[in-house]
mmCIF file of C-alpha atoms in Angstrom:
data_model
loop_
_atom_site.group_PDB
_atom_site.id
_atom_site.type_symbol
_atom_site.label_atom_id
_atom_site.label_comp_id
_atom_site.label_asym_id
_atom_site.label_seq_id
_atom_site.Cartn_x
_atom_site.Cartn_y
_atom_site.Cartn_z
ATOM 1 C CA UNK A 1 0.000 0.000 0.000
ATOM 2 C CA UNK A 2 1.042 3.149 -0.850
ATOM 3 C CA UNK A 3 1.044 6.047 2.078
ATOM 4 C CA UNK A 4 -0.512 8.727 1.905
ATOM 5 C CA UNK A 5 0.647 11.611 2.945
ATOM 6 C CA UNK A 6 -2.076 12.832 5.542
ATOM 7 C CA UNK A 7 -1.905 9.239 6.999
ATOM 8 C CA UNK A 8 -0.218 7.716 9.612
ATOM 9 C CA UNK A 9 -0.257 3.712 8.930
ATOM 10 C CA UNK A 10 -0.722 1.637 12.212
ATOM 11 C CA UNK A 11 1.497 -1.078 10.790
ATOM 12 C CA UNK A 12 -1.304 -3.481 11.512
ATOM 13 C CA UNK A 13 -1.487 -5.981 8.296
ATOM 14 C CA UNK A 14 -5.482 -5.122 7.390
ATOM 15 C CA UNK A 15 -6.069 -2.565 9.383
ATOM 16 C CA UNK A 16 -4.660 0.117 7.323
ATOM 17 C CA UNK A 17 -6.539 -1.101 4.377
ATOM 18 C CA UNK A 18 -10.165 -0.551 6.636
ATOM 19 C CA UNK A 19 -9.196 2.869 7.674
ATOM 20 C CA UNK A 20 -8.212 4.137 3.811
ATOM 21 C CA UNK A 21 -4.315 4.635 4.546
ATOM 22 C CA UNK A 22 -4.226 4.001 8.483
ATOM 23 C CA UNK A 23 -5.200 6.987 11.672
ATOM 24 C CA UNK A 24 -5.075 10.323 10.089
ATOM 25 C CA UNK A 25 -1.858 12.174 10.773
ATOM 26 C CA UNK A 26 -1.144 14.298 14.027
ATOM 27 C CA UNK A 27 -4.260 12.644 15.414
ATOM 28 C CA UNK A 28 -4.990 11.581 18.756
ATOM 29 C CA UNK A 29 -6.674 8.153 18.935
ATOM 30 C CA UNK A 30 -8.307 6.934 22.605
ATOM 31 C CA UNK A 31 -7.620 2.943 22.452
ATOM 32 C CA UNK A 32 -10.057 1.309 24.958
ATOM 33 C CA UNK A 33 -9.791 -2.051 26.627
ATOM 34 C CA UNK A 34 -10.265 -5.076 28.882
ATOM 35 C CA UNK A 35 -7.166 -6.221 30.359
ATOM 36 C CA UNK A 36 -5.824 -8.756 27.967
ATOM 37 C CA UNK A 37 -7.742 -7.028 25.060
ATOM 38 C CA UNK A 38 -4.314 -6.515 23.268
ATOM 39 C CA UNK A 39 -4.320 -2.683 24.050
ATOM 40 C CA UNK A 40 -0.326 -2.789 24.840
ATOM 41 C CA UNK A 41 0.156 -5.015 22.049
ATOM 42 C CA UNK A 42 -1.501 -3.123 19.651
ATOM 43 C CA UNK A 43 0.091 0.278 20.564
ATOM 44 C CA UNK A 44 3.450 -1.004 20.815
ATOM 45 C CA UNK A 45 3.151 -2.684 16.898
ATOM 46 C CA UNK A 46 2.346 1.058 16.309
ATOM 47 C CA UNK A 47 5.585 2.285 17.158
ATOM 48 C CA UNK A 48 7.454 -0.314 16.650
ATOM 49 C CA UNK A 49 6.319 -0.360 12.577
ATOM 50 C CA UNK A 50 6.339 3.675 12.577
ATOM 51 C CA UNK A 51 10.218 3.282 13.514
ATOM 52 C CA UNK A 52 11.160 -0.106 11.226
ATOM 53 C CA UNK A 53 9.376 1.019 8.168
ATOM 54 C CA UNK A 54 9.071 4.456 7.921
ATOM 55 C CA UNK A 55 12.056 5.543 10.313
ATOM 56 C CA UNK A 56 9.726 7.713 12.299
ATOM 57 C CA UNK A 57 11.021 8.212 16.071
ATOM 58 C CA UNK A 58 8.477 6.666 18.648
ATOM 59 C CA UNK A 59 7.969 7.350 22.587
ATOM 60 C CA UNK A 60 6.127 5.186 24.713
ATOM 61 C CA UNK A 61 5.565 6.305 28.134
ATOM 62 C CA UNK A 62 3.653 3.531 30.895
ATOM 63 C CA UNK A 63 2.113 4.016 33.778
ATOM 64 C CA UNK A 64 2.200 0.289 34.312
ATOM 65 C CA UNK A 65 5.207 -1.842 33.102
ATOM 66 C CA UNK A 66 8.849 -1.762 33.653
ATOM 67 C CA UNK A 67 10.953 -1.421 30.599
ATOM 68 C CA UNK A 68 12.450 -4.880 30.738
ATOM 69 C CA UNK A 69 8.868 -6.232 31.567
ATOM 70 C CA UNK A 70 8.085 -4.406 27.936
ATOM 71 C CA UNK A 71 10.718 -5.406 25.549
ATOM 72 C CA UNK A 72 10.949 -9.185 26.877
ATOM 73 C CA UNK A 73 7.037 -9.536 26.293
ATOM 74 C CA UNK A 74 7.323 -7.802 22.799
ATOM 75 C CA UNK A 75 9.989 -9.452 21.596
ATOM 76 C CA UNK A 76 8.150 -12.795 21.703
ATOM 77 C CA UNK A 77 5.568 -11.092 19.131
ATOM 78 C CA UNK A 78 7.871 -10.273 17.327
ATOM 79 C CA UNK A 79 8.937 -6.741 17.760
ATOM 80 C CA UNK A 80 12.799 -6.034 18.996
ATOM 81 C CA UNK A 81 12.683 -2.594 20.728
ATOM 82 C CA UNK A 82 16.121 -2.810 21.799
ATOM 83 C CA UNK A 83 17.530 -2.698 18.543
ATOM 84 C CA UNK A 84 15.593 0.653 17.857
ATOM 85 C CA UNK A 85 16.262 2.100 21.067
ATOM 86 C CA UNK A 86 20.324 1.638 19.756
ATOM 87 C CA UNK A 87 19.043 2.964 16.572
ATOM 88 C CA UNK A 88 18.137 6.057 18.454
ATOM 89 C CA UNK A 89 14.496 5.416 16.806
ATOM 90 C CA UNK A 90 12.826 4.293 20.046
ATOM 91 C CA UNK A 91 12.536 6.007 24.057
ATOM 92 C CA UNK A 92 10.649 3.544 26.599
ATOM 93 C CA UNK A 93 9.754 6.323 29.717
ATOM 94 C CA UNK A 94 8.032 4.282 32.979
ATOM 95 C CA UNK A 95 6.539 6.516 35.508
ATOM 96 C CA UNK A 96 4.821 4.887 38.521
ATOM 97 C CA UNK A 97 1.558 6.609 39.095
ATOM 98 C CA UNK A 98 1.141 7.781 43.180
ATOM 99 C CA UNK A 99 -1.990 8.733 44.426
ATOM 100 C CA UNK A 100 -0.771 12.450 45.161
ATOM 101 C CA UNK A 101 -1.559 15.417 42.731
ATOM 102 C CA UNK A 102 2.552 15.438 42.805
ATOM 103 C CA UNK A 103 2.398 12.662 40.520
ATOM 104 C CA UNK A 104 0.586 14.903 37.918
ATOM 105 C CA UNK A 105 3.004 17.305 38.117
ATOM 106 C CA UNK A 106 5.757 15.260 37.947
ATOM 107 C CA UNK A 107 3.841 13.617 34.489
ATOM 108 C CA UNK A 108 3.671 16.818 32.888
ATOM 109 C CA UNK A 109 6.942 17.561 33.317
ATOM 110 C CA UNK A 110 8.652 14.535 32.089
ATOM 111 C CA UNK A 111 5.778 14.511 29.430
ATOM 112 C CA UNK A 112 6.863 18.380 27.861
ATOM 113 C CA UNK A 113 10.191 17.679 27.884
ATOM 114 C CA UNK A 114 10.787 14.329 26.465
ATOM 115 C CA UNK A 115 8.857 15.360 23.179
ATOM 116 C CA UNK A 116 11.006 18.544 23.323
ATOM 117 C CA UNK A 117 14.369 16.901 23.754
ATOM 118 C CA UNK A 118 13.284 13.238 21.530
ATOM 119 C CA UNK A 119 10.802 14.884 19.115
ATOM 120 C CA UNK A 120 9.267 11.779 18.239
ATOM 121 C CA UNK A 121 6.230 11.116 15.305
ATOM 122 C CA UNK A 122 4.131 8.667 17.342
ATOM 123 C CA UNK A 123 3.702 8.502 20.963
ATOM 124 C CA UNK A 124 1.932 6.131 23.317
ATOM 125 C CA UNK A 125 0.145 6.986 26.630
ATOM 126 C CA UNK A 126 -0.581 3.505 28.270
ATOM 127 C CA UNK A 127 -2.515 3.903 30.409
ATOM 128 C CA UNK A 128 -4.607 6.928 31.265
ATOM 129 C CA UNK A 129 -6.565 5.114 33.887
ATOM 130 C CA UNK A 130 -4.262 5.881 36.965
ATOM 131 C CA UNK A 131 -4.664 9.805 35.925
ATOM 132 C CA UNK A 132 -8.158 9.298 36.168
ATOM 133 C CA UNK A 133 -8.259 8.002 39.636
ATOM 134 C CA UNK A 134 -6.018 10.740 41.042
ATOM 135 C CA UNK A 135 -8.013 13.937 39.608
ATOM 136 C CA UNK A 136 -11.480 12.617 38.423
ATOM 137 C CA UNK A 137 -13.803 13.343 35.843
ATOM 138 C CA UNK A 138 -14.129 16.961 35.382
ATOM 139 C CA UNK A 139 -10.346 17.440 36.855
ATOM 140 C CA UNK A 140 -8.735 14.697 34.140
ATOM 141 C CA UNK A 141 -10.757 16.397 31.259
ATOM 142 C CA UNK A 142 -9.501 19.889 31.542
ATOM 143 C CA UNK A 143 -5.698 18.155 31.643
ATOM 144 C CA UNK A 144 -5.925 16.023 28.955
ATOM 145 C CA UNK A 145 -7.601 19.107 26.808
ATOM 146 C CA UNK A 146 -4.440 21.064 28.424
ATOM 147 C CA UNK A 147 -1.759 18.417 27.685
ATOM 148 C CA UNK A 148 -2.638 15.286 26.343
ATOM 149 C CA UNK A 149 -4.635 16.401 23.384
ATOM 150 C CA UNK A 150 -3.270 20.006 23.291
ATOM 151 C CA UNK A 151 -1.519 19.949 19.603
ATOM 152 C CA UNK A 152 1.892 20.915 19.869
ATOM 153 C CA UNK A 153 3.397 23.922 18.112
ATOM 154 C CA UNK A 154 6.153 22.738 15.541
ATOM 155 C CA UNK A 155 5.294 19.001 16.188
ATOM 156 C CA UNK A 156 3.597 17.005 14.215
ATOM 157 C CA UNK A 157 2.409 13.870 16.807
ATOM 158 C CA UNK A 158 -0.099 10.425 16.176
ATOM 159 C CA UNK A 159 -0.521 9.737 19.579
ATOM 160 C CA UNK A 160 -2.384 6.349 21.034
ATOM 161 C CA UNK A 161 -4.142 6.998 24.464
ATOM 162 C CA UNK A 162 -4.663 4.100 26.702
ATOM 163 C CA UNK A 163 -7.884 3.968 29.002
ATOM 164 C CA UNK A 164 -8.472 0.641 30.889
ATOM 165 C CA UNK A 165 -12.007 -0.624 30.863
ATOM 166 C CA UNK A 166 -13.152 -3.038 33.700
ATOM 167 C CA UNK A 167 -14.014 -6.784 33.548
ATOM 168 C CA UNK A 168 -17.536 -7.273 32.587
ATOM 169 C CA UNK A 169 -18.030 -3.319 31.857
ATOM 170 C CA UNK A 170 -19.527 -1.887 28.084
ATOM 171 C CA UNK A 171 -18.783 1.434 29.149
ATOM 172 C CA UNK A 172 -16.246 3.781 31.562
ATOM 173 C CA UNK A 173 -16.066 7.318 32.592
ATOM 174 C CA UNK A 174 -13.515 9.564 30.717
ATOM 175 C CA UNK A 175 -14.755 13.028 31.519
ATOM 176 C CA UNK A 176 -15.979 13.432 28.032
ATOM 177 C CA UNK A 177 -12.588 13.066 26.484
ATOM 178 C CA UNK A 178 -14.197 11.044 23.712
ATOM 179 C CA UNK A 179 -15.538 13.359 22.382
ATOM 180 C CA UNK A 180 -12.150 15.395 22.084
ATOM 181 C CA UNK A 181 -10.704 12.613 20.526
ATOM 182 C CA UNK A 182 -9.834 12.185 17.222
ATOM 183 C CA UNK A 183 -10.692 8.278 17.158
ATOM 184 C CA UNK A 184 -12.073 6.300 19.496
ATOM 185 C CA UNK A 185 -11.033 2.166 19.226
ATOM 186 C CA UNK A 186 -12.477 -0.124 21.679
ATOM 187 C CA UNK A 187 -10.999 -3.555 22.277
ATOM 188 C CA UNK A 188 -12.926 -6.646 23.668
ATOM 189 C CA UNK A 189 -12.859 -10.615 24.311
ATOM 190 C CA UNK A 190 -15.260 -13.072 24.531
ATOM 191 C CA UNK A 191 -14.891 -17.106 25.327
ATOM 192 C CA UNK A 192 -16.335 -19.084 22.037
ATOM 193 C CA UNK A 193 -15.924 -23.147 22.354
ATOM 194 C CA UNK A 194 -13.579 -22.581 25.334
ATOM 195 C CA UNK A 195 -11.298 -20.085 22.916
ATOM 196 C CA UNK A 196 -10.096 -16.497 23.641
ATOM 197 C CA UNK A 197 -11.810 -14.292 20.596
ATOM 198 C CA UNK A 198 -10.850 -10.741 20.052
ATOM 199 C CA UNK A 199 -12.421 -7.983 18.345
ATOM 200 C CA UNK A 200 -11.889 -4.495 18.305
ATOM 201 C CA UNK A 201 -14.765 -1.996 17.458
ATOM 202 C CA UNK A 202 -13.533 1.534 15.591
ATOM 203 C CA UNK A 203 -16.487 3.655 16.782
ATOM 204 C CA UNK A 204 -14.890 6.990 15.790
ATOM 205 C CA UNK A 205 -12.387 8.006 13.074
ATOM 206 C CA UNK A 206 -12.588 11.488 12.047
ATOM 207 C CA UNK A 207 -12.216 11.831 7.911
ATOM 208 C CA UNK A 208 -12.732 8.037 7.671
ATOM 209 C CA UNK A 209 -15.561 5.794 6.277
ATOM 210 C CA UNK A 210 -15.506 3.006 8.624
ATOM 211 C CA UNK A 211 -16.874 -0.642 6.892
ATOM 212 C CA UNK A 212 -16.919 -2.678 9.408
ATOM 213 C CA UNK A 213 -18.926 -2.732 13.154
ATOM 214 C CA UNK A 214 -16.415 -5.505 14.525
ATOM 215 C CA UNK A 215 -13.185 -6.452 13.377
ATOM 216 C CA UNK A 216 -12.057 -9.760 14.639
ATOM 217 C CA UNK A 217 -7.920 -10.087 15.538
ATOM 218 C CA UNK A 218 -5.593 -12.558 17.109
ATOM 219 C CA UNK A 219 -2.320 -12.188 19.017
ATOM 220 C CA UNK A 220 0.441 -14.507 18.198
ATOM 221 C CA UNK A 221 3.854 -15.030 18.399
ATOM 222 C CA UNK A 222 6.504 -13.458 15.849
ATOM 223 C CA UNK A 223 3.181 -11.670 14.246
ATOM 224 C CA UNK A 224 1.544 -9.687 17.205
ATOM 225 C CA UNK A 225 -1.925 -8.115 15.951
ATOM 226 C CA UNK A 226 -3.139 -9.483 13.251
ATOM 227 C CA UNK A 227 -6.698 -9.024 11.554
ATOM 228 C CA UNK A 228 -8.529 -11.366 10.604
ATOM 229 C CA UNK A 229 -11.328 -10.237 8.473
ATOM 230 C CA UNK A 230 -11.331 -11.047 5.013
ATOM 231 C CA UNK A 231 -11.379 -9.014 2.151
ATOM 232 C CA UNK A 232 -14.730 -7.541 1.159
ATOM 233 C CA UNK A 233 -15.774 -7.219 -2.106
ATOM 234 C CA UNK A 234 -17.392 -5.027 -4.157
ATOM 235 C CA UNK A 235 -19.823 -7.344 -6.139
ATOM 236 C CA UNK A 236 -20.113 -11.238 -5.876
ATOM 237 C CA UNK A 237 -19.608 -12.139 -9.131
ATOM 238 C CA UNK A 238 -22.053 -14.727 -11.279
ATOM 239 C CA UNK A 239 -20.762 -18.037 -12.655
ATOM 240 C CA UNK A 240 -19.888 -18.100 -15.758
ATOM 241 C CA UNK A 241 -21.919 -20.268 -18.352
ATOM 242 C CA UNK A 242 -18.976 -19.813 -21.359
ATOM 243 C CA UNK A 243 -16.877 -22.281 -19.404
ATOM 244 C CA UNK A 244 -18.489 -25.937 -17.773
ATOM 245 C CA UNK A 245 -16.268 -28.418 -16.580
ATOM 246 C CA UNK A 246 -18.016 -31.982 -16.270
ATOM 247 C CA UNK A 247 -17.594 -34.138 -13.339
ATOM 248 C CA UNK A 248 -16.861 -37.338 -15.035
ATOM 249 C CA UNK A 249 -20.228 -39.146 -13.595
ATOM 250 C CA UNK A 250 -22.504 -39.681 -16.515
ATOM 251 C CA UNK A 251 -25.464 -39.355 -14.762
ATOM 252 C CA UNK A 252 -24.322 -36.656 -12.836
ATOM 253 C CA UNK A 253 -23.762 -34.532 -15.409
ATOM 254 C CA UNK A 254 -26.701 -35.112 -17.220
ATOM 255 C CA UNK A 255 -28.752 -34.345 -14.274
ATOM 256 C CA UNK A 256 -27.052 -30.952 -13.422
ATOM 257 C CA UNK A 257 -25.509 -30.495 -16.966
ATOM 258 C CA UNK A 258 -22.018 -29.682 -15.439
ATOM 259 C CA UNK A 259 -20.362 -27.322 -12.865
ATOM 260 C CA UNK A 260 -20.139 -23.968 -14.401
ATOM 261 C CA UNK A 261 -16.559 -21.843 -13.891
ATOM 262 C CA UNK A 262 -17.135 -19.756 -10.629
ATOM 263 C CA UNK A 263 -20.190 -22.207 -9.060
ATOM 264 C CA UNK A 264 -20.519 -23.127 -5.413
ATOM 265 C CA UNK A 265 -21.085 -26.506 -4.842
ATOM 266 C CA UNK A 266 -22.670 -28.269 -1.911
ATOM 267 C CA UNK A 267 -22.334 -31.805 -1.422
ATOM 268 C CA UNK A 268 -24.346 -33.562 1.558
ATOM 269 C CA UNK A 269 -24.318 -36.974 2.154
ATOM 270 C CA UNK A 270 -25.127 -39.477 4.868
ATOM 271 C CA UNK A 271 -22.553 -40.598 7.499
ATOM 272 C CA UNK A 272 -19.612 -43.236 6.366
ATOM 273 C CA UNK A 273 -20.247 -42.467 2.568
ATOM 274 C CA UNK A 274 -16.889 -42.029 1.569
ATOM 275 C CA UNK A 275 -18.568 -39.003 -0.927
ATOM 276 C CA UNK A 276 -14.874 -36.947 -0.888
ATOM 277 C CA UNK A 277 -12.709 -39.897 -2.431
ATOM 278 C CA UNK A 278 -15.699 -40.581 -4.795
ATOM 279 C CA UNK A 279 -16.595 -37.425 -6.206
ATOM 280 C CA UNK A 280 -12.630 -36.017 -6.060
ATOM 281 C CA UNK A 281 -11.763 -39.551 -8.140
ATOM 282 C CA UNK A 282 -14.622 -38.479 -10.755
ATOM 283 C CA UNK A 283 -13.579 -34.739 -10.723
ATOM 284 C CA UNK A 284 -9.841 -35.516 -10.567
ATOM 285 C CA UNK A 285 -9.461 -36.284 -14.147
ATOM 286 C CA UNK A 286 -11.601 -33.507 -15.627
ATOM 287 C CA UNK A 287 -9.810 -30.596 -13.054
ATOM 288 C CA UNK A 288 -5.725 -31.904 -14.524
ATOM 289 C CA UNK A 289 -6.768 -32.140 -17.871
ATOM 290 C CA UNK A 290 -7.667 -28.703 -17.759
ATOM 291 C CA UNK A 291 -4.537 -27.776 -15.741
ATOM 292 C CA UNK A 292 -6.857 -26.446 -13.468
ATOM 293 C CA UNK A 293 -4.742 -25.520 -9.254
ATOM 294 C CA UNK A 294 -6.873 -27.652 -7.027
ATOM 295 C CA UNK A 295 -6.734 -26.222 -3.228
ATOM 296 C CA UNK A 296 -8.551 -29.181 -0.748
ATOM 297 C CA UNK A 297 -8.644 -27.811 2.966
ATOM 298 C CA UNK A 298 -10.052 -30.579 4.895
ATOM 299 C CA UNK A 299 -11.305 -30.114 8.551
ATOM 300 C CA UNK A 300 -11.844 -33.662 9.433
ATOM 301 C CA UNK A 301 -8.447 -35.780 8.090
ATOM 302 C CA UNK A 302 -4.906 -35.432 8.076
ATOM 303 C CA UNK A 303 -3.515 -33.830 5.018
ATOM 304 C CA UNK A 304 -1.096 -37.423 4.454
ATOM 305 C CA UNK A 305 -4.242 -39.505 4.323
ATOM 306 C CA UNK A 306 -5.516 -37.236 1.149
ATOM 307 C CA UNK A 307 -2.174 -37.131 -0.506
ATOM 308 C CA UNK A 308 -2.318 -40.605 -0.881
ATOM 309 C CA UNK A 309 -5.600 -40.895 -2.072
ATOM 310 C CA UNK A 310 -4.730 -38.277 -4.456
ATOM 311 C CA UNK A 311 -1.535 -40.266 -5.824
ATOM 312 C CA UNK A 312 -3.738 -43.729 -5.931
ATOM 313 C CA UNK A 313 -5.786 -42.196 -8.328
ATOM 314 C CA UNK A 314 -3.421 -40.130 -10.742
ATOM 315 C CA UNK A 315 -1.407 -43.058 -11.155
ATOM 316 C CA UNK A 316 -3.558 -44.288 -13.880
ATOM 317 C CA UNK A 317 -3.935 -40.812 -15.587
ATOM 318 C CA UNK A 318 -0.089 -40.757 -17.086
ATOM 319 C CA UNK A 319 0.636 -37.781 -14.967
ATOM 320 C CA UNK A 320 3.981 -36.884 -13.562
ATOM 321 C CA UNK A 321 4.296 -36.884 -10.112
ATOM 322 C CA UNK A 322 6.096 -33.423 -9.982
ATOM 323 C CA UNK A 323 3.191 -32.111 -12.187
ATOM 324 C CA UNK A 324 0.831 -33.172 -9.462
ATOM 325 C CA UNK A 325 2.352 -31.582 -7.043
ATOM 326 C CA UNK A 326 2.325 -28.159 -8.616
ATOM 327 C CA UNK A 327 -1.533 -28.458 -9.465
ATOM 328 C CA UNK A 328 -2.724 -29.737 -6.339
ATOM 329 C CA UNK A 329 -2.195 -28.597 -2.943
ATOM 330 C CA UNK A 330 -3.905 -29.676 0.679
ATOM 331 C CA UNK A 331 -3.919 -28.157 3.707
ATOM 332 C CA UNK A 332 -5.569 -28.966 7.413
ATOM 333 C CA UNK A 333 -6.958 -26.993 9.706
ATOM 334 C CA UNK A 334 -8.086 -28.509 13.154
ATOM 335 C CA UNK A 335 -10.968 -26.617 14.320
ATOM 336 C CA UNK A 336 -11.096 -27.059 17.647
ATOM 337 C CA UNK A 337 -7.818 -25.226 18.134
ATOM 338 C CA UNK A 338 -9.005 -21.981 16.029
ATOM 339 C CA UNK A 339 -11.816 -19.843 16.145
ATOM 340 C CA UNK A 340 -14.264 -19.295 13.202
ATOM 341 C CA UNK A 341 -12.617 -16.359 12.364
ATOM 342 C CA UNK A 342 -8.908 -17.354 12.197
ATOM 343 C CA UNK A 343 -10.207 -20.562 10.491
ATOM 344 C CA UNK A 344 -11.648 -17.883 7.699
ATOM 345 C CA UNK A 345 -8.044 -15.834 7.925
ATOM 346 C CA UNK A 346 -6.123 -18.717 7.426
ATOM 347 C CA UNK A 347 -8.508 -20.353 4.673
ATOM 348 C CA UNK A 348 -8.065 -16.732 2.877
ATOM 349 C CA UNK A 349 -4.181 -17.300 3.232
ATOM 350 C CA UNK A 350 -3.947 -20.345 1.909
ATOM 351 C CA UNK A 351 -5.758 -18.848 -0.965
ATOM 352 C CA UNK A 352 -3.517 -15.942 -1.765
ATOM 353 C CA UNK A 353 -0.794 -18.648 -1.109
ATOM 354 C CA UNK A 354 -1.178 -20.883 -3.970
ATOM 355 C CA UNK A 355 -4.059 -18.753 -6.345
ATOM 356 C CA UNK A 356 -6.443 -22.195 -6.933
ATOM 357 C CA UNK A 357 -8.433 -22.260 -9.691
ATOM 358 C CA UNK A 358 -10.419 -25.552 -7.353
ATOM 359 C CA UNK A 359 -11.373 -25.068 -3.787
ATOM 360 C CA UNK A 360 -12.549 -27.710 -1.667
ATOM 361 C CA UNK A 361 -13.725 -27.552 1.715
ATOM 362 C CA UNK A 362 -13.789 -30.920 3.061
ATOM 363 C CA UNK A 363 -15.434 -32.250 6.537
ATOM 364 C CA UNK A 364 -17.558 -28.971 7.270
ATOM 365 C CA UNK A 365 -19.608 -31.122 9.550
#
């Protein structure tokens, strides 16, 4: 993707593409969360892309963790800090919050004069919440107006504010500093079939057109956020009738009169009917003759157990072995380790992996 020049990209693969470029520039974004939402994650793959790709200096102050806490945790996602901190690209600043008005002082001061002295492009507040508790609603909303979402003269600044929000809580009281915000992303988990699901709602984004309610994510190792909504397109397009392929079953075909290029194709059948071996030997044939990419992503059988019902049938079709392996490819996904939506992310990957001209989803039971 190309950037454009009024946008700051988050860095997050997927995300940039929803929000037409990534957070507007010299914005000031309010991330809200439950704890273990991914709010730190997601903030730090903010900086840590703003410094690695685009060379932009980023300063992360916290509230909460320790800076060897922080770079030990993010460097199992993926994301070496220390090597931009020697790169001079990076400043880590941990204040621990007190519950005297000192403590706000003390903030403001270290806050003014680190973006003075580092003059950094990004900037993360995490968290806010600790501020809150000290000087309350109506207090905290004058300060952040005063300093925390003041725009600085001569500094151009995308800064990520961190608010906690409470276990088993829609909602949580910010003065009104929503509303002074620039975007407003709110982060949530669920438990689906005994598996952690994340989502992260973008209910504000000024000068963006925002397509989706939820947006589904996962946090893994080596990767840290990534999204996992698939593309969306424009139009579904229609089969086309100027190309049929026949399935190789008489009868079959001359009940249905072939699979047009582009159709969707259900097949039920009762328990124990081996109906994937059958139809894919009938199909087979037709699909390599063609030189048609077959993708089969089964859900129910290990991918060794197709491979060698796929090589028991070429055999008699002349085929070189080497051939087959560049037309067909299987993968398996196990779906009681992954929830629907990484099952869709990853079925979309393998997808853009090997460009099919097939696809077969196998054991959607």
């Amino acid at each position: 993707m190309i950037r454009s020049i009024d946008s700051c990209p988050t860095g997050v693969h997927g995300l940039d593409e929803l929000l037409q470029g990534g957070f507007p520039k010299n914005s000031t974004i309010l991330l809200i969360g439950h704890p273990g939402a991914g709010k730190t994650t997601f903030a730090a793959k903010f900086i840590y892309e703003g410094a690695r790709k685009y060379g932009e200096k980023g300063l992360y102050i916290s509230l909460y963790e320790p800076k060897y806490n922080f770079f030990k945790n993010m460097k199992k996602l993926g994301m070496d800090f220390e090597e931009l901190e020697k790169k001079g690209l990076f400043k880590y600043i941990n204040i621990l919050p007190a519950a005297e008005r000192d403590f706000i002082e003390l903030f403001t001061n270290i806050y003014m004069n680190i973006i003075k002295t580092f003059r950094p492009s990004r900037l993360v507040i995490d968290s806010v919440t600790p501020i809150l508790e000290v000087l309350g609603n109506e207090e905290a909303r004058s300060f952040f107006r005063a300093v925390l979402f003041q725009k600085v003269p001569k500094y151009e600044i995308t800064k990520i504010i961190v608010a906690d929000l409470p276990y088993g809580e829609e909602t949580i009281h910010l003065g009104g500093i929503e509303f002074v915000a620039d975007g407003v992303i709110v982060m949530k988990t669920r438990i689906s079939r005994g598996l952690i699901t994340r989502w992260m709602e973008i209910r504000k984004m000024r000068g963006r057109a925002i397509p989706m309610g939820e947006i589904p994510f996962s946090i893994s190792e080596n990767v840290g956020i990534r999204i996992l909504a698939p593309p969306r397109p424009e139009t579904v397009p229609a089969p086309s009738l100027e190309t049929i392929y026949f399935t190789g079953c008489k009868p079959l075909d001359e009940a249905i009169g072939g699979i047009p290029r582009g159709a969707q194709v259900l097949l039920i059948h009762p328990p124990g009917f081996r109906a994937y071996t059958e139809l894919f030997t009938a199909n087979l044939s037709t699909f390599l003759r063609n030189r048609l990419r077959i993708l089969t992503i089964t859900y129910s059988l290990p991918e060794k157990i197709l491979w060698q019902a796929v090589m028991q049938i070429t055999r008699t079709l002349n085929i070189d072995e080497e051939e087959i392996k560049k037309l067909i490819a299987i993968r398996s996904i196990n779906p009681s380790a992954h929830s629907i939506h990484e099952m869709m992310a990853q079925v979309w990957s393998f997808v853009n992996e090997f460009k099919p001209d097939v696809l077969v989803l196998h054991g959607l039971r």
